Amino acid sequence: MDNSEIITLTQTHVANTYARFPIAIVRGAGTRVWDANGKEYLDFVSGLAVCNPGHCHPKVVEAIKNQAERLLHVSNLYHIGPQAELAALLCANSFADRAFFCNSGAEANEAAIKLARKYFSSRGVDRFQVITMKKSFHGRTFATLAATGQKKVQVGFEPLLETFTYVPFNDLVAIKEAITEKTAAVLTEPIQGEGGVNLPDDDYLKGLRKICNDAGVLLIFDEVQVGVGRTGRLFAYENYGVEPDIMTLAKGLGGGMAIGAMLAKESVAEAFGPGSHATTFGGNPLASAAAKAAVEVVIEEGMLENCRTVSSYLIDRLGSLRDKYSFIKEVRGKGLIIGMAMDLPALPIVNGCMERGLLLIGAGEFVLRFLPALIVTKAEVDEMMEILTSVLDGMSVD
Ligand SMILES: *Cc1c(COP(=O)(O)O)cnc(C)c1O
């Protein structure tokens, strides 16, 4: 099938929940993908921060092949070797003592919200409210769309769960004022992804940690987008000298396979016992084997170092565009999640770049987002810049 055949079939039979770009990607390797008509693209989206080690990393593919030949699924009724090994790997490299596995970011956040409630209810304490941030994104299930501080994901689905209170990101006073005797947790992305690549101010996350400690409230970091190497550290919180009580992962965790995780310290994780929470597919052998390989290659193949090196180069090169194009307001980011805020909508630029063989994506209406694989080179940044500037040359604020 070529692009148009796949598009026709999609438009006829697939639920119409995405405004999809008019191409079908059928193959990927490293930082490149190809569409069904054979056209090549330099990929600065990476399946939306999923394929962190690059598309079809050989070690991830090998782990999947080996596991696929042995055992695909067995149920959490039994012990699962690859799941146990993945949990050990994640705990050895993070603040956490235990991991619960699921299949997506939203499910990981559901688990985190449930654990926070259980932590208090198991102590006989009536704390259930969760404070989240405006412009946050936590998923599309009922709890997580209510946790998300953006009206656009909630509209039409009311009444929402009334468990969430929203405060502006980077506002410690607002957090202090929002905490009540019913507050169980503060849930935040360390860096907001979908909300526009918004970075925490210096010491904001430290301040948040202290406020939570003083109030006896749990701190949950949603690292679904920024975890697993995306910021140049294995986990984003490492950049800020702060540890959460609970952390959620998904996108980058499986290197392209669907898997989510909720990690917690023992003192919090112990609130979950047999029967507290469950999922059929979570931590299945195939996804776990892929994730173990994906995390290992990020750690062992110099991807964190490369991420930091190329990050500075990319931020410098994008920053220099501000001299030439007055509609560019700010370039901000950490590692290889970088946003370019503009006075122009991002979509026409994304479309123009796609026509010229470069995949980019927006973060909100006016921010262009750059999420290349962690193996991206400076030469590929130069290649990206050439295409981007050729498209920006045709843009103007009217
Ligand atoms: C993508 C995302 C989610 C939701 O993950 P799904 O796998 O789509 O359910 C949650 N939180 C953050 C920060 C995300 O970027």
PDB file of N, CA, C and O in Angstrom, residues 116-165:
ATOM      1  N   ALA A 116      -1.076   7.032  45.843  1.00  0.00           N
ATOM      2  CA  ALA A 116      -1.066   8.167  46.784  1.00  0.00           C
ATOM      3  C   ALA A 116      -2.282   8.100  47.714  1.00  0.00           C
ATOM      4  O   ALA A 116      -2.179   8.321  48.924  1.00  0.00           O
ATOM      5  N   ARG A 117      -3.443   7.768  47.149  1.00  0.00           N
ATOM      6  CA  ARG A 117      -4.646   7.648  47.984  1.00  0.00           C
ATOM      7  C   ARG A 117      -4.520   6.490  48.967  1.00  0.00           C
ATOM      8  O   ARG A 117      -4.859   6.613  50.142  1.00  0.00           O
ATOM      9  N   LYS A 118      -4.021   5.369  48.458  1.00  0.00           N
ATOM     10  CA  LYS A 118      -3.913   4.167  49.290  1.00  0.00           C
ATOM     11  C   LYS A 118      -2.915   4.385  50.427  1.00  0.00           C
ATOM     12  O   LYS A 118      -3.110   3.883  51.546  1.00  0.00           O
ATOM     13  N   TYR A 119      -1.874   5.128  50.118  1.00  0.00           N
ATOM     14  CA  TYR A 119      -0.847   5.428  51.131  1.00  0.00           C
ATOM     15  C   TYR A 119      -1.506   6.067  52.356  1.00  0.00           C
ATOM     16  O   TYR A 119      -1.213   5.700  53.492  1.00  0.00           O
ATOM     17  N   PHE A 120      -2.400   7.011  52.102  1.00  0.00           N
ATOM     18  CA  PHE A 120      -3.054   7.688  53.236  1.00  0.00           C
ATOM     19  C   PHE A 120      -4.204   6.864  53.811  1.00  0.00           C
ATOM     20  O   PHE A 120      -4.341   6.751  55.028  1.00  0.00           O
ATOM     21  N   SER A 121      -5.029   6.281  52.930  1.00  0.00           N
ATOM     22  CA  SER A 121      -6.177   5.536  53.458  1.00  0.00           C
ATOM     23  C   SER A 121      -5.721   4.343  54.301  1.00  0.00           C
ATOM     24  O   SER A 121      -6.348   4.011  55.309  1.00  0.00           O
ATOM     25  N   SER A 122      -4.584   3.736  53.911  1.00  0.00           N
ATOM     26  CA  SER A 122      -4.096   2.586  54.683  1.00  0.00           C
ATOM     27  C   SER A 122      -3.596   3.014  56.062  1.00  0.00           C
ATOM     28  O   SER A 122      -3.434   2.181  56.952  1.00  0.00           O
ATOM     29  N   ARG A 123      -3.369   4.313  56.231  1.00  0.00           N
ATOM     30  CA  ARG A 123      -2.995   4.843  57.546  1.00  0.00           C
ATOM     31  C   ARG A 123      -4.194   5.443  58.282  1.00  0.00           C
ATOM     32  O   ARG A 123      -4.030   6.069  59.335  1.00  0.00           O
ATOM     33  N   GLY A 124      -5.358   5.330  57.659  1.00  0.00           N
ATOM     34  CA  GLY A 124      -6.552   5.909  58.268  1.00  0.00           C
ATOM     35  C   GLY A 124      -6.602   7.429  58.165  1.00  0.00           C
ATOM     36  O   GLY A 124      -7.291   8.094  58.937  1.00  0.00           O
ATOM     37  N   VAL A 125      -5.857   7.978  57.192  1.00  0.00           N
ATOM     38  CA  VAL A 125      -5.832   9.435  57.013  1.00  0.00           C
ATOM     39  C   VAL A 125      -6.688   9.810  55.805  1.00  0.00           C
ATOM     40  O   VAL A 125      -6.556   9.215  54.733  1.00  0.00           O
ATOM     41  N   ASP A 126      -7.547  10.800  55.969  1.00  0.00           N
ATOM     42  CA  ASP A 126      -8.487  11.173  54.911  1.00  0.00           C
ATOM     43  C   ASP A 126      -7.874  12.240  53.992  1.00  0.00           C
ATOM     44  O   ASP A 126      -8.298  13.389  53.981  1.00  0.00           O
ATOM     45  N   ARG A 127      -6.863  11.838  53.245  1.00  0.00           N
ATOM     46  CA  ARG A 127      -6.255  12.745  52.263  1.00  0.00           C
ATOM     47  C   ARG A 127      -6.420  12.120  50.884  1.00  0.00           C
ATOM     48  O   ARG A 127      -5.987  10.987  50.662  1.00  0.00           O
ATOM     49  N   PHE A 128      -7.021  12.832  49.963  1.00  0.00           N
ATOM     50  CA  PHE A 128      -7.278  12.261  48.628  1.00  0.00           C
ATOM     51  C   PHE A 128      -7.098  13.275  47.504  1.00  0.00           C
ATOM     52  O   PHE A 128      -7.032  12.912  46.338  1.00  0.00           O
ATOM     53  N   GLN A 129      -7.014  14.563  47.847  1.00  0.00           N
ATOM     54  CA  GLN A 129      -6.927  15.580  46.798  1.00  0.00           C
ATOM     55  C   GLN A 129      -5.499  15.638  46.203  1.00  0.00           C
ATOM     56  O   GLN A 129      -4.526  15.395  46.915  1.00  0.00           O
ATOM     57  N   VAL A 130      -5.417  15.927  44.910  1.00  0.00           N
ATOM     58  CA  VAL A 130      -4.115  16.012  44.247  1.00  0.00           C
ATOM     59  C   VAL A 130      -3.999  17.380  43.574  1.00  0.00           C
ATOM     60  O   VAL A 130      -4.911  17.805  42.857  1.00  0.00           O
ATOM     61  N   ILE A 131      -2.889  18.045  43.826  1.00  0.00           N
ATOM     62  CA  ILE A 131      -2.635  19.339  43.186  1.00  0.00           C
ATOM     63  C   ILE A 131      -1.819  19.104  41.928  1.00  0.00           C
ATOM     64  O   ILE A 131      -0.797  18.407  41.962  1.00  0.00           O
ATOM     65  N   THR A 132      -2.281  19.637  40.810  1.00  0.00           N
ATOM     66  CA  THR A 132      -1.529  19.538  39.549  1.00  0.00           C
ATOM     67  C   THR A 132      -1.349  20.944  38.978  1.00  0.00           C
ATOM     68  O   THR A 132      -1.832  21.925  39.544  1.00  0.00           O
ATOM     69  N   MET A 133      -0.637  21.027  37.859  1.00  0.00           N
ATOM     70  CA  MET A 133      -0.259  22.330  37.310  1.00  0.00           C
ATOM     71  C   MET A 133      -1.117  22.728  36.110  1.00  0.00           C
ATOM     72  O   MET A 133      -1.506  21.874  35.300  1.00  0.00           O
ATOM     73  N   LYS A 134      -1.332  24.015  35.980  1.00  0.00           N
ATOM     74  CA  LYS A 134      -1.925  24.508  34.740  1.00  0.00           C
ATOM     75  C   LYS A 134      -0.942  24.234  33.602  1.00  0.00           C
ATOM     76  O   LYS A 134       0.264  24.253  33.815  1.00  0.00           O
ATOM     77  N   LYS A 135      -1.467  23.969  32.411  1.00  0.00           N
ATOM     78  CA  LYS A 135      -0.691  23.609  31.209  1.00  0.00           C
ATOM     79  C   LYS A 135      -0.010  22.245  31.318  1.00  0.00           C
ATOM     80  O   LYS A 135       0.877  21.926  30.525  1.00  0.00           O
ATOM     81  N   SER A 136      -0.371  21.458  32.320  1.00  0.00           N
ATOM     82  CA  SER A 136       0.229  20.122  32.434  1.00  0.00           C
ATOM     83  C   SER A 136      -0.431  19.171  31.442  1.00  0.00           C
ATOM     84  O   SER A 136      -1.463  19.497  30.843  1.00  0.00           O
ATOM     85  N   PHE A 137       0.167  18.008  31.279  1.00  0.00           N
ATOM     86  CA  PHE A 137      -0.489  16.928  30.543  1.00  0.00           C
ATOM     87  C   PHE A 137      -0.186  15.607  31.237  1.00  0.00           C
ATOM     88  O   PHE A 137       0.979  15.275  31.453  1.00  0.00           O
ATOM     89  N   HIS A 138      -1.234  14.861  31.583  1.00  0.00           N
ATOM     90  CA  HIS A 138      -1.026  13.601  32.292  1.00  0.00           C
ATOM     91  C   HIS A 138      -1.745  12.416  31.652  1.00  0.00           C
ATOM     92  O   HIS A 138      -1.654  11.307  32.160  1.00  0.00           O
ATOM     93  N   GLY A 139      -2.486  12.641  30.563  1.00  0.00           N
ATOM     94  CA  GLY A 139      -3.120  11.512  29.882  1.00  0.00           C
ATOM     95  C   GLY A 139      -4.587  11.758  29.599  1.00  0.00           C
ATOM     96  O   GLY A 139      -5.123  12.834  29.857  1.00  0.00           O
ATOM     97  N   ARG A 140      -5.242  10.715  29.068  1.00  0.00           N
ATOM     98  CA  ARG A 140      -6.608  10.859  28.555  1.00  0.00           C
ATOM     99  C   ARG A 140      -7.627   9.955  29.230  1.00  0.00           C
ATOM    100  O   ARG A 140      -8.761   9.871  28.777  1.00  0.00           O
ATOM    101  N   THR A 141      -7.216   9.201  30.253  1.00  0.00           N
ATOM    102  CA  THR A 141      -8.192   8.415  31.001  1.00  0.00           C
ATOM    103  C   THR A 141      -8.950   9.366  31.930  1.00  0.00           C
ATOM    104  O   THR A 141      -8.593  10.543  32.058  1.00  0.00           O
ATOM    105  N   PHE A 142      -9.970   8.852  32.626  1.00  0.00           N
ATOM    106  CA  PHE A 142     -10.811   9.779  33.383  1.00  0.00           C
ATOM    107  C   PHE A 142     -10.077  10.511  34.500  1.00  0.00           C
ATOM    108  O   PHE A 142     -10.244  11.715  34.677  1.00  0.00           O
ATOM    109  N   ALA A 143      -9.229   9.790  35.231  1.00  0.00           N
ATOM    110  CA  ALA A 143      -8.485  10.474  36.287  1.00  0.00           C
ATOM    111  C   ALA A 143      -7.431  11.396  35.681  1.00  0.00           C
ATOM    112  O   ALA A 143      -7.239  12.527  36.138  1.00  0.00           O
ATOM    113  N   THR A 144      -6.755  10.920  34.633  1.00  0.00           N
ATOM    114  CA  THR A 144      -5.621  11.709  34.138  1.00  0.00           C
ATOM    115  C   THR A 144      -6.058  12.910  33.303  1.00  0.00           C
ATOM    116  O   THR A 144      -5.356  13.916  33.263  1.00  0.00           O
ATOM    117  N   LEU A 145      -7.213  12.833  32.667  1.00  0.00           N
ATOM    118  CA  LEU A 145      -7.675  14.037  31.957  1.00  0.00           C
ATOM    119  C   LEU A 145      -8.159  15.084  32.963  1.00  0.00           C
ATOM    120  O   LEU A 145      -8.022  16.286  32.729  1.00  0.00           O
ATOM    121  N   ALA A 146      -8.644  14.608  34.101  1.00  0.00           N
ATOM    122  CA  ALA A 146      -9.003  15.555  35.163  1.00  0.00           C
ATOM    123  C   ALA A 146      -7.747  16.134  35.810  1.00  0.00           C
ATOM    124  O   ALA A 146      -7.715  17.297  36.203  1.00  0.00           O
ATOM    125  N   ALA A 147      -6.680  15.330  35.877  1.00  0.00           N
ATOM    126  CA  ALA A 147      -5.408  15.815  36.434  1.00  0.00           C
ATOM    127  C   ALA A 147      -4.756  16.828  35.506  1.00  0.00           C
ATOM    128  O   ALA A 147      -4.029  17.716  35.948  1.00  0.00           O
ATOM    129  N   THR A 148      -5.012  16.688  34.215  1.00  0.00           N
ATOM    130  CA  THR A 148      -4.414  17.570  33.215  1.00  0.00           C
ATOM    131  C   THR A 148      -4.977  18.986  33.325  1.00  0.00           C
ATOM    132  O   THR A 148      -6.190  19.168  33.266  1.00  0.00           O
ATOM    133  N   GLY A 149      -4.100  19.958  33.493  1.00  0.00           N
ATOM    134  CA  GLY A 149      -4.550  21.339  33.675  1.00  0.00           C
ATOM    135  C   GLY A 149      -4.760  22.067  32.362  1.00  0.00           C
ATOM    136  O   GLY A 149      -4.263  23.175  32.175  1.00  0.00           O
ATOM    137  N   GLN A 150      -5.484  21.428  31.428  1.00  0.00           N
ATOM    138  CA  GLN A 150      -5.789  22.076  30.143  1.00  0.00           C
ATOM    139  C   GLN A 150      -7.238  21.773  29.777  1.00  0.00           C
ATOM    140  O   GLN A 150      -7.614  20.616  29.598  1.00  0.00           O
ATOM    141  N   LYS A 151      -8.028  22.838  29.645  1.00  0.00           N
ATOM    142  CA  LYS A 151      -9.453  22.694  29.327  1.00  0.00           C
ATOM    143  C   LYS A 151      -9.692  21.865  28.075  1.00  0.00           C
ATOM    144  O   LYS A 151     -10.646  21.092  27.995  1.00  0.00           O
ATOM    145  N   LYS A 152      -8.797  22.014  27.060  1.00  0.00           N
ATOM    146  CA  LYS A 152      -9.076  21.383  25.758  1.00  0.00           C
ATOM    147  C   LYS A 152      -9.167  19.860  25.831  1.00  0.00           C
ATOM    148  O   LYS A 152      -9.818  19.244  24.995  1.00  0.00           O
ATOM    149  N   VAL A 153      -8.514  19.224  26.810  1.00  0.00           N
ATOM    150  CA  VAL A 153      -8.629  17.761  26.904  1.00  0.00           C
ATOM    151  C   VAL A 153      -9.837  17.341  27.741  1.00  0.00           C
ATOM    152  O   VAL A 153     -10.201  16.167  27.760  1.00  0.00           O
ATOM    153  N   GLN A 154     -10.451  18.311  28.431  1.00  0.00           N
ATOM    154  CA  GLN A 154     -11.549  17.987  29.350  1.00  0.00           C
ATOM    155  C   GLN A 154     -12.926  18.266  28.762  1.00  0.00           C
ATOM    156  O   GLN A 154     -13.914  17.631  29.154  1.00  0.00           O
ATOM    157  N   VAL A 155     -12.964  19.195  27.792  1.00  0.00           N
ATOM    158  CA  VAL A 155     -14.254  19.702  27.329  1.00  0.00           C
ATOM    159  C   VAL A 155     -15.072  18.585  26.669  1.00  0.00           C
ATOM    160  O   VAL A 155     -14.562  17.794  25.882  1.00  0.00           O
ATOM    161  N   GLY A 156     -16.327  18.499  27.084  1.00  0.00           N
ATOM    162  CA  GLY A 156     -17.223  17.473  26.556  1.00  0.00           C
ATOM    163  C   GLY A 156     -17.281  16.216  27.397  1.00  0.00           C
ATOM    164  O   GLY A 156     -18.101  15.338  27.144  1.00  0.00           O
ATOM    165  N   PHE A 157     -16.391  16.115  28.384  1.00  0.00           N
ATOM    166  CA  PHE A 157     -16.347  14.903  29.207  1.00  0.00           C
ATOM    167  C   PHE A 157     -16.761  15.156  30.657  1.00  0.00           C
ATOM    168  O   PHE A 157     -16.575  14.306  31.518  1.00  0.00           O
ATOM    169  N   GLU A 158     -17.299  16.345  30.922  1.00  0.00           N
ATOM    170  CA  GLU A 158     -17.715  16.672  32.271  1.00  0.00           C
ATOM    171  C   GLU A 158     -18.953  15.850  32.654  1.00  0.00           C
ATOM    172  O   GLU A 158     -19.702  15.440  31.765  1.00  0.00           O
ATOM    173  N   PRO A 159     -19.256  15.583  33.910  1.00  0.00           N
ATOM    174  CA  PRO A 159     -18.491  16.072  35.061  1.00  0.00           C
ATOM    175  C   PRO A 159     -17.180  15.306  35.258  1.00  0.00           C
ATOM    176  O   PRO A 159     -17.134  14.086  35.066  1.00  0.00           O
ATOM    177  N   LEU A 160     -16.138  16.053  35.636  1.00  0.00           N
ATOM    178  CA  LEU A 160     -14.821  15.462  35.856  1.00  0.00           C
ATOM    179  C   LEU A 160     -14.709  14.969  37.291  1.00  0.00           C
ATOM    180  O   LEU A 160     -15.497  15.358  38.158  1.00  0.00           O
ATOM    181  N   LEU A 161     -13.720  14.133  37.543  1.00  0.00           N
ATOM    182  CA  LEU A 161     -13.376  13.791  38.923  1.00  0.00           C
ATOM    183  C   LEU A 161     -13.017  15.088  39.642  1.00  0.00           C
ATOM    184  O   LEU A 161     -12.257  15.893  39.114  1.00  0.00           O
ATOM    185  N   GLU A 162     -13.543  15.252  40.827  1.00  0.00           N
ATOM    186  CA  GLU A 162     -13.329  16.533  41.520  1.00  0.00           C
ATOM    187  C   GLU A 162     -12.152  16.488  42.488  1.00  0.00           C
ATOM    188  O   GLU A 162     -12.101  17.221  43.462  1.00  0.00           O
ATOM    189  N   THR A 163     -11.208  15.625  42.176  1.00  0.00           N
ATOM    190  CA  THR A 163     -10.106  15.373  43.096  1.00  0.00           C
ATOM    191  C   THR A 163      -8.930  16.308  42.879  1.00  0.00           C
ATOM    192  O   THR A 163      -7.994  16.323  43.656  1.00  0.00           O
ATOM    193  N   PHE A 164      -8.969  17.096  41.811  1.00  0.00           N
ATOM    194  CA  PHE A 164      -7.783  17.855  41.425  1.00  0.00           C
ATOM    195  C   PHE A 164      -7.949  19.363  41.594  1.00  0.00           C
ATOM    196  O   PHE A 164      -9.015  19.918  41.347  1.00  0.00           O
ATOM    197  N   THR A 165      -6.860  19.993  42.021  1.00  0.00           N
ATOM    198  CA  THR A 165      -6.783  21.450  42.142  1.00  0.00           C
ATOM    199  C   THR A 165      -5.625  21.890  41.250  1.00  0.00           C
ATOM    200  O   THR A 165      -4.581  21.242  41.263  1.00  0.00           O
TER     201      THR A 165
END
